Structures are given as C-alpha cells and as structure tokens.
Short mmCIF file of C-alpha atoms in Angstrom, two decimals:
data_model
loop_
_atom_site.label_atom_id
_atom_site.label_comp_id
_atom_site.label_asym_id
_atom_site.label_seq_id
_atom_site.Cartn_x
_atom_site.Cartn_y
_atom_site.Cartn_z
CA UNK A 169 21.77 100.13 -126.27
CA UNK A 170 18.95 98.11 -128.99
CA UNK A 171 18.09 94.73 -127.28
CA UNK A 172 16.58 92.24 -128.89
CA UNK A 173 15.43 88.38 -128.93
CA UNK A 174 14.92 86.03 -131.84
CA UNK A 175 13.09 82.67 -131.99
CA UNK A 176 11.76 80.09 -134.53
CA UNK A 177 8.80 78.78 -134.83
CA UNK A 178 8.23 74.93 -135.35
CA UNK A 179 6.65 76.20 -138.79
CA UNK A 180 9.52 77.86 -140.00
CA UNK A 181 8.55 81.53 -139.29
CA UNK A 182 11.26 83.54 -137.54
CA UNK A 183 10.13 86.10 -134.99
CA UNK A 184 12.18 89.16 -133.19
CA UNK A 185 11.26 91.32 -130.58
CA UNK A 186 12.38 93.90 -128.98
CA UNK A 187 10.59 95.22 -125.34
CA UNK A 188 10.18 98.38 -124.57
CA UNK A 189 8.95 99.50 -120.87
CA UNK A 190 8.03 103.02 -121.23
CA UNK A 191 5.78 102.86 -124.12
CA UNK A 192 2.24 101.26 -123.55
CA UNK A 193 2.09 100.31 -127.62
CA UNK A 194 3.59 97.44 -130.18
CA UNK A 195 4.66 97.96 -133.48
CA UNK A 196 3.39 94.59 -135.16
CA UNK A 197 4.92 93.72 -138.88
CA UNK A 198 5.19 90.79 -140.78
CA UNK A 199 7.94 90.67 -142.99
CA UNK A 200 7.21 88.52 -146.11
CA UNK A 201 10.35 87.86 -148.89
CA UNK A 202 8.32 88.24 -151.68
CA UNK A 203 9.22 91.43 -153.76
CA UNK A 204 8.96 92.91 -157.21
CA UNK A 205 12.29 91.60 -158.42
CA UNK A 206 10.78 88.20 -157.72
CA UNK A 207 8.16 88.26 -160.37
CA UNK A 208 8.12 86.77 -163.78
CA UNK A 209 8.38 89.47 -166.35
CA UNK A 210 4.40 88.32 -167.30
CA UNK A 211 3.56 88.84 -163.20
CA UNK A 212 4.86 91.87 -162.84
CA UNK A 213 3.23 94.02 -160.15
CA UNK A 214 1.76 90.83 -158.63
CA UNK A 215 3.83 91.80 -155.30
CA UNK A 216 1.55 95.07 -154.98
CA UNK A 217 -1.64 94.10 -155.83
CA UNK A 218 -1.72 90.87 -153.73
CA UNK A 219 -0.50 93.82 -150.70
CA UNK A 220 -4.01 95.56 -151.76
CA UNK A 221 -5.61 92.26 -151.58
CA UNK A 222 -5.06 91.07 -148.43
CA UNK A 223 -7.36 94.06 -147.23
CA UNK A 224 -10.24 92.68 -148.83
CA UNK A 225 -11.17 89.99 -146.94
CA UNK A 226 -10.10 86.56 -145.46
CA UNK A 227 -11.60 83.22 -144.11
CA UNK A 228 -12.38 84.58 -140.86
CA UNK A 229 -12.79 88.49 -141.62
CA UNK A 230 -14.13 90.54 -144.40
CA UNK A 231 -12.81 93.63 -145.86
CA UNK A 232 -15.06 96.01 -143.22
CA UNK A 233 -14.75 94.02 -140.41
CA UNK A 234 -10.68 94.21 -140.65
CA UNK A 235 -11.15 97.76 -140.58
CA UNK A 236 -13.58 98.09 -138.14
CA UNK A 237 -11.48 95.60 -135.26
CA UNK A 238 -8.56 98.44 -136.12
CA UNK A 239 -11.09 101.27 -135.55
CA UNK A 240 -12.26 100.16 -132.51
CA UNK A 241 -8.03 99.69 -131.47
CA UNK A 242 -7.65 103.15 -132.61
CA UNK A 243 -4.83 101.32 -134.21
CA UNK A 244 -2.88 101.76 -137.59
CA UNK A 245 -2.63 99.65 -140.65
CA UNK A 246 -1.44 99.27 -143.49
CA UNK A 247 1.36 97.81 -146.23
CA UNK A 248 3.91 98.66 -148.81
CA UNK A 249 5.49 96.73 -151.03
CA UNK A 250 9.20 97.16 -152.05
CA UNK A 251 11.93 95.48 -154.52
CA UNK A 252 12.83 93.03 -152.14
CA UNK A 253 9.96 92.99 -150.23
CA UNK A 254 6.17 93.31 -148.67
CA UNK A 255 4.84 93.98 -145.41
CA UNK A 256 1.77 94.38 -143.91
CA UNK A 257 2.08 96.50 -140.69
CA UNK A 258 0.21 97.74 -137.47
CA UNK A 259 0.65 99.55 -134.36
CA UNK A 260 -1.61 99.10 -131.44
CA UNK A 261 -2.27 99.10 -127.31
CA UNK A 262 -0.43 96.56 -126.11
CA UNK A 263 -3.79 95.10 -124.71
CA UNK A 264 -5.07 95.14 -128.12
CA UNK A 265 -2.18 92.84 -129.46
CA UNK A 266 -3.96 89.47 -128.59
CA UNK A 267 -6.40 90.55 -131.37
CA UNK A 268 -4.09 92.32 -134.21
CA UNK A 269 -1.72 89.46 -134.66
CA UNK A 270 -5.49 86.72 -134.79
CA UNK A 271 -6.69 89.79 -137.73
CA UNK A 272 -3.07 90.31 -139.58
CA UNK A 273 -1.97 86.45 -139.41
CA UNK A 274 -5.64 85.65 -141.41
CA UNK A 275 -4.58 88.25 -143.45
CA UNK A 276 -1.28 87.23 -144.63
CA UNK A 277 -1.66 83.55 -144.47
CA UNK A 278 -5.39 83.37 -145.72
CA UNK A 279 -7.06 85.87 -148.43
CA UNK A 280 -9.73 85.36 -149.84
CA UNK A 281 -8.85 86.96 -152.96
CA UNK A 282 -12.73 87.47 -153.42
CA UNK A 283 -12.77 91.01 -154.88
CA UNK A 284 -10.01 90.85 -157.10
CA UNK A 285 -11.15 92.62 -160.30
CA UNK A 286 -12.93 95.31 -158.00
CA UNK A 287 -9.23 95.92 -156.67
CA UNK A 288 -7.75 95.49 -160.13
CA UNK A 289 -9.30 99.55 -161.05
CA UNK A 290 -7.85 100.61 -158.19
CA UNK A 291 -4.45 99.24 -158.72
CA UNK A 292 -4.98 100.92 -162.33
CA UNK A 293 -6.08 104.03 -160.92
CA UNK A 294 -2.76 103.96 -158.66
CA UNK A 295 -0.99 103.22 -161.73
CA UNK A 296 -2.41 106.46 -163.44
CA UNK A 297 -2.25 108.59 -160.62
CA UNK A 298 1.91 107.85 -160.34
CA UNK A 299 1.91 108.00 -164.34
CA UNK A 300 1.03 111.76 -163.86
CA UNK A 301 3.84 112.38 -161.64
CA UNK A 302 6.85 112.88 -163.53
CA UNK A 303 8.67 113.07 -160.56
CA UNK A 304 7.93 110.29 -159.34
CA UNK A 305 7.77 108.18 -162.33
CA UNK A 306 11.62 109.22 -163.81
CA UNK A 307 13.06 106.98 -160.59
CA UNK A 308 11.31 104.39 -162.13
CA UNK A 309 12.82 105.34 -165.93
CA UNK A 310 16.51 105.21 -164.02
CA UNK A 311 16.25 101.66 -162.57
CA UNK A 312 15.17 100.53 -166.02
CA UNK A 313 18.16 102.44 -167.28
CA UNK A 314 20.89 101.16 -164.95
CA UNK A 315 19.66 97.67 -164.22
CA UNK A 316 18.07 97.14 -168.17
CA UNK A 317 16.07 93.94 -168.26
CA UNK A 318 16.68 92.46 -164.85
CA UNK A 319 13.67 92.54 -162.45
CA UNK A 320 15.29 94.99 -160.45
CA UNK A 321 14.60 97.58 -163.61
CA UNK A 322 10.99 97.44 -163.57
CA UNK A 323 8.80 99.56 -161.53
CA UNK A 324 7.32 97.80 -158.18
CA UNK A 325 3.66 99.25 -158.67
CA UNK A 326 3.33 96.84 -162.08
CA UNK A 327 2.23 97.66 -165.57
CA UNK A 328 -1.53 98.18 -166.85
CA UNK A 329 -1.29 95.66 -169.03
CA UNK A 330 -0.22 93.16 -166.45
CA UNK A 331 -2.42 94.29 -163.84
CA UNK A 332 -5.38 94.01 -166.57
CA UNK A 333 -4.92 90.39 -167.14
CA UNK A 334 -3.51 88.74 -164.67
CA UNK A 335 -5.72 86.23 -163.49
CA UNK A 336 -7.35 85.17 -159.24
CA UNK A 337 -5.86 82.06 -160.33
CA UNK A 338 -2.14 83.64 -160.77
CA UNK A 339 -2.50 85.38 -158.17
CA UNK A 340 -3.25 82.36 -155.72
CA UNK A 341 -0.17 80.54 -157.11
CA UNK A 342 1.99 83.44 -156.38
CA UNK A 343 0.64 84.10 -152.77
CA UNK A 344 0.53 80.39 -151.99
CA UNK A 345 4.34 79.34 -153.60
CA UNK A 346 6.25 83.11 -151.63
CA UNK A 347 3.94 83.68 -148.29
CA UNK A 348 5.34 80.53 -146.13
CA UNK A 349 6.36 80.29 -142.82
CA UNK A 350 9.51 80.48 -143.54
CA UNK A 351 9.38 83.02 -146.02
CA UNK A 352 8.18 85.27 -143.16
CA UNK A 353 9.44 87.11 -140.41
CA UNK A 354 7.17 88.93 -137.59
CA UNK A 355 8.78 91.81 -135.77
CA UNK A 356 7.86 94.11 -133.08
CA UNK A 357 8.69 96.08 -130.72
CA UNK A 358 7.22 97.85 -127.73
CA UNK A 359 5.73 96.86 -124.57
CA UNK A 360 5.26 93.13 -125.20
CA UNK A 361 6.88 89.76 -123.54
CA UNK A 362 8.46 87.91 -126.39
CA UNK A 363 7.35 84.05 -125.39
CA UNK A 364 3.58 85.48 -124.79
CA UNK A 365 3.98 86.89 -128.78
CA UNK A 366 5.31 83.38 -129.79
CA UNK A 367 2.07 81.95 -127.86
CA UNK A 368 -0.28 84.03 -129.52
CA UNK A 369 1.18 83.51 -133.52
CA UNK A 370 1.43 79.56 -132.85
CA UNK A 371 -2.68 80.39 -131.61
CA UNK A 372 -3.25 82.33 -134.74
CA UNK A 373 -0.88 79.83 -136.69
CA UNK A 374 -3.30 76.68 -135.80
CA UNK A 375 -6.25 78.83 -136.75
CA UNK A 376 -5.23 79.79 -140.10
CA UNK A 377 -5.01 75.98 -140.69
CA UNK A 378 -1.93 73.88 -142.41
CA UNK A 379 0.31 76.48 -144.00
CA UNK A 380 3.34 74.45 -145.93
CA UNK A 381 6.40 74.90 -143.70
CA UNK A 382 8.82 75.76 -146.26
CA UNK A 383 12.35 76.51 -145.90
CA UNK A 384 13.34 80.51 -146.79
CA UNK A 385 13.63 81.45 -150.65
CA UNK A 386 17.14 82.14 -152.22
CA UNK A 387 16.79 84.87 -155.22
CA UNK A 388 19.33 84.66 -158.17
CA UNK A 389 22.10 86.95 -157.66
CA UNK A 390 23.13 90.30 -160.05
CA UNK A 391 26.33 88.99 -161.39
CA UNK A 392 27.03 91.95 -163.19
CA UNK A 393 25.23 94.62 -164.27
CA UNK A 394 24.39 96.08 -167.77
CA UNK A 395 26.43 99.06 -168.84
CA UNK A 396 24.85 102.44 -168.94
CA UNK A 397 22.08 103.24 -170.41
CA UNK A 398 19.41 106.21 -171.21
CA UNK A 399 16.01 106.43 -170.97
CA UNK A 400 13.52 109.57 -171.85
CA UNK A 401 10.11 109.92 -172.04
CA UNK A 402 8.31 113.28 -173.98
CA UNK A 403 6.05 114.87 -171.69
CA UNK A 404 5.09 118.39 -172.15
CA UNK A 405 5.84 119.73 -168.67
CA UNK A 406 7.30 122.44 -167.82
CA UNK A 407 10.75 121.01 -166.02
CA UNK A 408 12.76 118.60 -167.22
CA UNK A 409 12.49 115.60 -164.46
CA UNK A 410 16.11 113.97 -164.84
CA UNK A 411 18.08 111.45 -162.61
CA UNK A 412 21.93 110.33 -163.27
CA UNK A 413 22.89 107.10 -161.27
CA UNK A 414 24.79 103.58 -161.11
CA UNK A 415 25.16 100.48 -159.51
CA UNK A 416 25.83 100.98 -155.69
CA UNK A 417 26.82 98.95 -153.11
CA UNK A 418 24.58 95.58 -151.13
CA UNK A 419 22.73 96.10 -147.99
CA UNK A 420 25.62 93.98 -146.03
CA UNK A 421 28.88 95.88 -147.57
CA UNK A 422 30.69 97.34 -144.90
CA UNK A 423 31.03 100.18 -146.97
CA UNK A 424 27.41 101.61 -146.08
CA UNK A 425 28.10 103.67 -143.88
CA UNK A 426 30.30 105.50 -146.53
CA UNK A 427 28.00 105.55 -148.96
CA UNK A 428 25.55 107.31 -146.34
CA UNK A 429 27.91 110.11 -144.77
CA UNK A 430 28.55 110.56 -148.92
CA UNK A 431 24.50 110.60 -149.73
CA UNK A 432 24.32 113.44 -147.19
CA UNK A 433 27.42 115.68 -148.26
CA UNK A 434 26.60 115.48 -152.10
CA UNK A 435 22.87 115.91 -151.83
CA UNK A 436 21.34 114.89 -148.65
CA UNK A 437 19.75 117.71 -146.48
CA UNK A 438 19.72 121.28 -146.51
CA UNK A 439 23.23 122.04 -146.09
CA UNK A 440 24.69 119.25 -148.94
CA UNK A 441 26.12 120.62 -151.52
CA UNK A 442 24.00 119.80 -154.56
CA UNK A 443 21.00 121.66 -152.21
CA UNK A 444 23.69 124.61 -151.58
CA UNK A 445 25.05 125.70 -155.00
CA UNK A 446 21.80 124.48 -157.29
CA UNK A 447 19.33 125.72 -155.22
CA UNK A 448 19.91 128.34 -152.56
CA UNK A 449 23.10 129.84 -154.47
CA UNK A 450 22.37 129.90 -157.78
CA UNK A 451 18.64 129.36 -157.69
CA UNK A 452 18.09 127.21 -160.68
CA UNK A 453 15.89 124.41 -159.08
CA UNK A 454 13.64 123.65 -156.20
CA UNK A 455 14.01 119.96 -155.88
CA UNK A 456 17.58 118.29 -155.98
CA UNK A 457 19.03 115.46 -154.21
CA UNK A 458 21.11 112.66 -153.54
CA UNK A 459 19.31 109.08 -153.22
CA UNK A 460 20.59 105.53 -152.61
CA UNK A 461 18.86 101.90 -152.00
CA UNK A 462 20.49 99.01 -150.80
CA UNK A 463 19.83 95.44 -152.41
CA UNK A 464 20.88 92.29 -151.35
CA UNK A 465 22.95 91.53 -153.87
CA UNK A 466 23.29 95.65 -155.37
CA UNK A 467 22.14 98.76 -154.69
CA UNK A 468 21.93 101.96 -156.58
CA UNK A 469 23.29 105.62 -156.33
CA UNK A 470 22.16 108.72 -157.83
CA UNK A 471 20.64 112.34 -157.65
CA UNK A 472 17.52 113.72 -159.07
CA UNK A 473 17.08 117.08 -160.29
CA UNK A 474 13.95 119.31 -161.68
CA UNK A 475 14.49 122.17 -163.54
CA UNK A 476 13.97 124.37 -166.68
CA UNK A 477 14.84 123.76 -169.96
CA UNK A 478 18.20 126.39 -170.21
CA UNK A 479 19.39 125.19 -166.32
CA UNK A 480 19.00 121.54 -167.57
CA UNK A 481 23.39 121.39 -168.75
CA UNK A 482 24.36 123.93 -165.75
CA UNK A 483 22.85 121.52 -163.51
CA UNK A 484 24.08 118.17 -164.44
CA UNK A 485 28.10 119.89 -164.73
CA UNK A 486 27.89 121.46 -161.63
CA UNK A 487 26.93 118.33 -160.43
CA UNK A 488 30.08 116.03 -162.21
CA UNK A 489 32.09 119.35 -160.71
CA UNK A 490 31.13 118.33 -156.87
CA UNK A 491 31.31 114.77 -157.08
CA UNK A 492 34.72 115.36 -158.85
CA UNK A 493 35.76 117.23 -155.96
CA UNK A 494 34.53 115.06 -152.98
CA UNK A 495 36.43 111.97 -155.06
CA UNK A 496 39.69 114.08 -155.26
CA UNK A 497 39.25 114.30 -151.45
CA UNK A 498 38.75 118.29 -151.27
CA UNK A 499 36.53 118.00 -148.44
CA UNK A 500 35.40 121.17 -146.64
CA UNK A 501 35.81 122.20 -142.92
CA UNK A 502 33.75 120.16 -140.86
CA UNK A 503 31.67 118.89 -143.95
CA UNK A 504 32.53 115.34 -142.93
CA UNK A 505 32.02 115.77 -139.45
CA UNK A 506 28.43 117.57 -139.53
CA UNK A 507 27.65 114.63 -142.28
CA UNK A 508 28.65 111.95 -139.03
CA UNK A 509 26.27 114.24 -136.42
CA UNK A 510 23.44 114.41 -138.85
CA UNK A 511 23.59 110.61 -139.39
CA UNK A 512 23.84 109.70 -136.14
CA UNK A 513 21.40 112.01 -135.08
CA UNK A 514 18.57 111.00 -137.05
CA UNK A 515 18.91 107.06 -136.60
CA UNK A 516 18.81 107.97 -132.91
CA UNK A 517 16.09 110.60 -133.02
CA UNK A 518 14.32 107.70 -135.33
CA UNK A 519 14.58 105.37 -132.36
CA UNK A 520 12.61 107.02 -130.31
CA UNK A 521 9.72 105.79 -132.65
CA UNK A 522 8.24 102.17 -131.46
CA UNK A 523 7.50 101.38 -135.69
CA UNK A 524 11.23 102.69 -136.61
CA UNK A 525 12.58 100.12 -134.44
CA UNK A 526 10.25 97.18 -135.40
CA UNK A 527 10.79 98.21 -138.76
CA UNK A 528 14.69 97.93 -138.72
CA UNK A 529 14.55 94.51 -137.00
CA UNK A 530 12.30 93.07 -139.65
CA UNK A 531 14.20 94.36 -142.45
CA UNK A 532 17.51 93.06 -141.04
CA UNK A 533 15.83 89.72 -140.47
CA UNK A 534 14.41 89.08 -143.59
CA UNK A 535 17.66 90.75 -145.90
CA UNK A 536 19.49 88.34 -143.87
CA UNK A 537 21.12 91.77 -142.81
CA UNK A 538 23.82 91.81 -139.50
CA UNK A 539 21.43 93.38 -136.76
CA UNK A 540 24.26 95.82 -135.51
CA UNK A 541 23.43 97.14 -131.69
CA UNK A 542 23.30 101.32 -132.02
CA UNK A 543 26.49 101.66 -130.13
CA UNK A 544 28.00 99.34 -133.01
CA UNK A 545 26.50 101.85 -135.50
CA UNK A 546 27.33 105.04 -133.85
CA UNK A 547 31.43 103.45 -133.85
CA UNK A 548 31.50 102.35 -137.76
CA UNK A 549 30.18 106.42 -138.92
CA UNK A 550 32.57 107.46 -137.01
CA UNK A 551 35.36 105.59 -138.29
CA UNK A 552 34.72 106.63 -141.35
CA UNK A 553 37.69 108.82 -142.71
CA UNK A 554 38.17 110.97 -145.67
CA UNK A 555 40.04 108.63 -147.40
CA UNK A 556 36.67 106.21 -147.67
CA UNK A 557 35.01 109.21 -148.84
CA UNK A 558 36.77 109.83 -151.65
CA UNK A 559 37.15 106.49 -153.10
CA UNK A 560 33.54 105.43 -152.99
CA UNK A 561 32.55 108.76 -154.92
CA UNK A 562 35.36 108.17 -157.67
CA UNK A 563 34.39 104.56 -157.91
CA UNK A 564 30.64 104.57 -157.76
CA UNK A 565 29.63 107.98 -159.00
CA UNK A 566 32.34 107.63 -161.67
CA UNK A 567 30.90 109.44 -165.34
CA UNK A 568 31.23 106.49 -167.56
CA UNK A 569 29.47 104.50 -165.01
CA UNK A 570 26.40 107.08 -165.30
CA UNK A 571 23.10 106.10 -166.61
CA UNK A 572 20.46 109.12 -167.02
CA UNK A 573 17.04 108.85 -167.77
CA UNK A 574 14.32 112.11 -167.54
CA UNK A 575 10.59 113.05 -168.60
CA UNK A 576 10.60 116.50 -170.65
CA UNK A 577 8.96 118.51 -173.59
CA UNK A 578 12.91 117.91 -175.44
CA UNK A 579 14.94 114.37 -176.32
CA UNK A 580 17.94 116.43 -177.96
CA UNK A 581 17.83 118.57 -175.39
CA UNK A 582 18.34 116.16 -172.60
CA UNK A 583 21.17 114.36 -174.61
CA UNK A 584 22.86 117.79 -175.29
CA UNK A 585 22.99 117.66 -170.99
CA UNK A 586 24.01 114.51 -170.96
CA UNK A 587 26.56 114.82 -173.37
CA UNK A 588 28.63 117.24 -170.36
CA UNK A 589 28.90 114.34 -168.14
CA UNK A 590 29.31 111.21 -170.06
CA UNK A 591 29.72 111.98 -173.96
CA UNK A 592 29.92 108.04 -174.84
CA UNK A 593 26.31 107.84 -173.44
CA UNK A 594 24.82 110.81 -175.27
CA UNK A 595 26.84 109.84 -178.41
CA UNK A 596 25.35 106.41 -178.61
CA UNK A 597 22.38 107.27 -178.26
CA UNK A 598 22.55 109.26 -181.00
#
C-alpha cells in the first residue's frame, strides 16, 4: 500500500513524500502548474522555452556548475513540459538530497535568463527536428482538429514564429507570474524523512530570497469542445500518418479506469484488436495504436496509424468496425480480464521505480486529482464491467464525434479515407 505524507509550507508550496526503506535513492520533482494551455497565443511555447532556460544558470550557479554538481553526485536531472504543467525532476543518492534541493530550488525560483538568444536557437532546432518527424507532428495536428482555437489545440513546443521573437522581458514576466510557491508542488519518493525534507526546502527558500506567496492558480475550464474538424499537411512521405480522435474524459472522471481498459483492448497492447487485425493478420501497418490524454476538465482519445496509400481506407474501416464491435458489447472471451491484468500489472511494476512513485504523487497534487491507494486503484479496475466499456466506446468514439488529421502526399486520398468513417466531416471539408 502506498503511504504518503502531505504538508504545506508557509510560502504556500505544497510538499508530498513517500518513504521507501528498501532503496538508497530519492526521486525528487518540482511540479509547476504552468503548461502550454496557460499561455496567450502570442506567447505560445514560452512554458517549454522556460523549461530549457532553467538549466542555463541562476543567481548562485552557472549552467556548467549545475551540470557538474549532478554529475559529481552520479545523479540524474531533467525536465519536461506538458499542456498543464512543467516539472523539473532528479534522482540522487539519499545523502545528496540536500545539495539537489539547493540547486533545484535555485533553478526553479531564481533563473537568470542570461542565455536567451543561444537557447532560442536550440529550441528552434528542436522545432525543426520535430517537424521532420510526421509520426510525431500528426499528434499536434489532431489536437488542433479536436480543440480548435483553444490553447489545448496548440503544440506544447510552440512555434518558430513565437520563439524567434519572444523577448527576455516577456519570459521573465511569465516566470514571475507562474513560478510562485502556491503554484508549485514538491514531490519526493525514496529513502527520506518528510520533516527533514521540509527543513531543507525552507532553508533553500531563504537562500533564494523573497518569493511572492500567491495562492494556486485557477484555470478557465473548456466549457464545450468545438465540433469535429480536419487538418491535413501535405508532405512527400512514403506513408500517410493519420490520427482519428475525439474529446475524452477529465483526469478526475470516475470512468477513467474504463477508459484505460478500452485503450488496452482497442489498441494499447500487442494483443489489442487494432494491432492484431491491422498489423499482425493483414500486414497493413508497422505502427498502429490508440492513445488517451486526460486534462483537468477534458481529455482526448484517439488512434494513430502509419500506412501506405492503398491501405489507408481499409485501415480506417477496420478501426471503425472494431470500435463498433466493442460499443455493441461484443467482447471476446477473456478479453476484459486480460486487459485488467495487463493494466494492474503495468501499474504495479511501475511502482517499483522511485521516479514513478514520485511522478504519481506530484502529478496528482498539481492537477488536484484524488490520490488513490494502489489497493483502491486495483478495486476500481476490477469493478469495470463489459457494459461500461461498451457505453464508453459508443459515447466517446461515435463516428460523428471523430476529428481527423494526417500528413501525406495527397489530401484527396486522405478525405476519401475519412469519408468511410465520418462522411459528413469529409463532405464539409470538400
């Protein structure tokens, strides 16, 4: 059973820990409630840009010293940005925890933003690299098709136009407004003492200096997703990279356990229906899978397939057929039980890593999601019935709810394939 301790510092920063006595390491993460959906259009990508800049030096550490400190500890230091949060995370030996906190607190609260122009070029190279990977880029296109002009429809990485022009002043202002204690969660898992960690964090805060103790930010919810839409990018590729997707469910939705099982059965594993029917039995694609994202107030659910032109329409027909089968309640013998064991097994195996335990705590708290015990999670998974899956598939993946996006040589071929799934969508585009 996972046992955690939760506290709040006088500054408003929340701290959650899990003590594990069988390891000699600590996974530590500073979770900031600042993601791409929190940006204005003219600042799209600034959250990810700041993530890069946090490593480029602080009031007390140069960029090289930050790297040298963690190399000397034999530790790991990294960061990531999503649509709803940014996280700076590390894993170190337990006796190096105080030094890791000292450096990471400085990175989070007191970056110098002294190398904006040089790091700007790095991010522009990252954007260019990403645009050369259609199997990745198509996921940004489908998000735009599903969420339209809402910030959830924008790429996390930003655009070359914004990154090329955003000023140091604008970056500093965004950091000052978002990187405040009330909008930050510190999560840790491993061989540590909760009260000792609180003392280390308070001492680190005192070194950083005054930070405005503002409360937690409240996002404007997505009241109603836009109608289904299409996005296509012409590129001379050997394959068409195509996604179908629709708005999904929020992170706190009780149906999230059924949604995870639906993902596993439809396309989330080697024994899933789409993988078996499209790749294994017919050899129509090398990569085919489903995906699901859950946000504070909504989500996304969909599928990806990369295939040649002649297989594009048949692949979508197979996908529609399999979705329809599940929505009709036609599960195969032991299919649901196998999916349940798969999901429980993956969760339990992930809990053997301190980083996974830390991430689970930090992500739950920064998104204000109930932190369920592992026993409770297993109970919720076991409680899902076949009817729950059928209802969810019928509601979320109904053909008329599906948006489509693709990258490939011919938009006409793309529209012809989509017409087999959602004729109204293809007709409107034509």
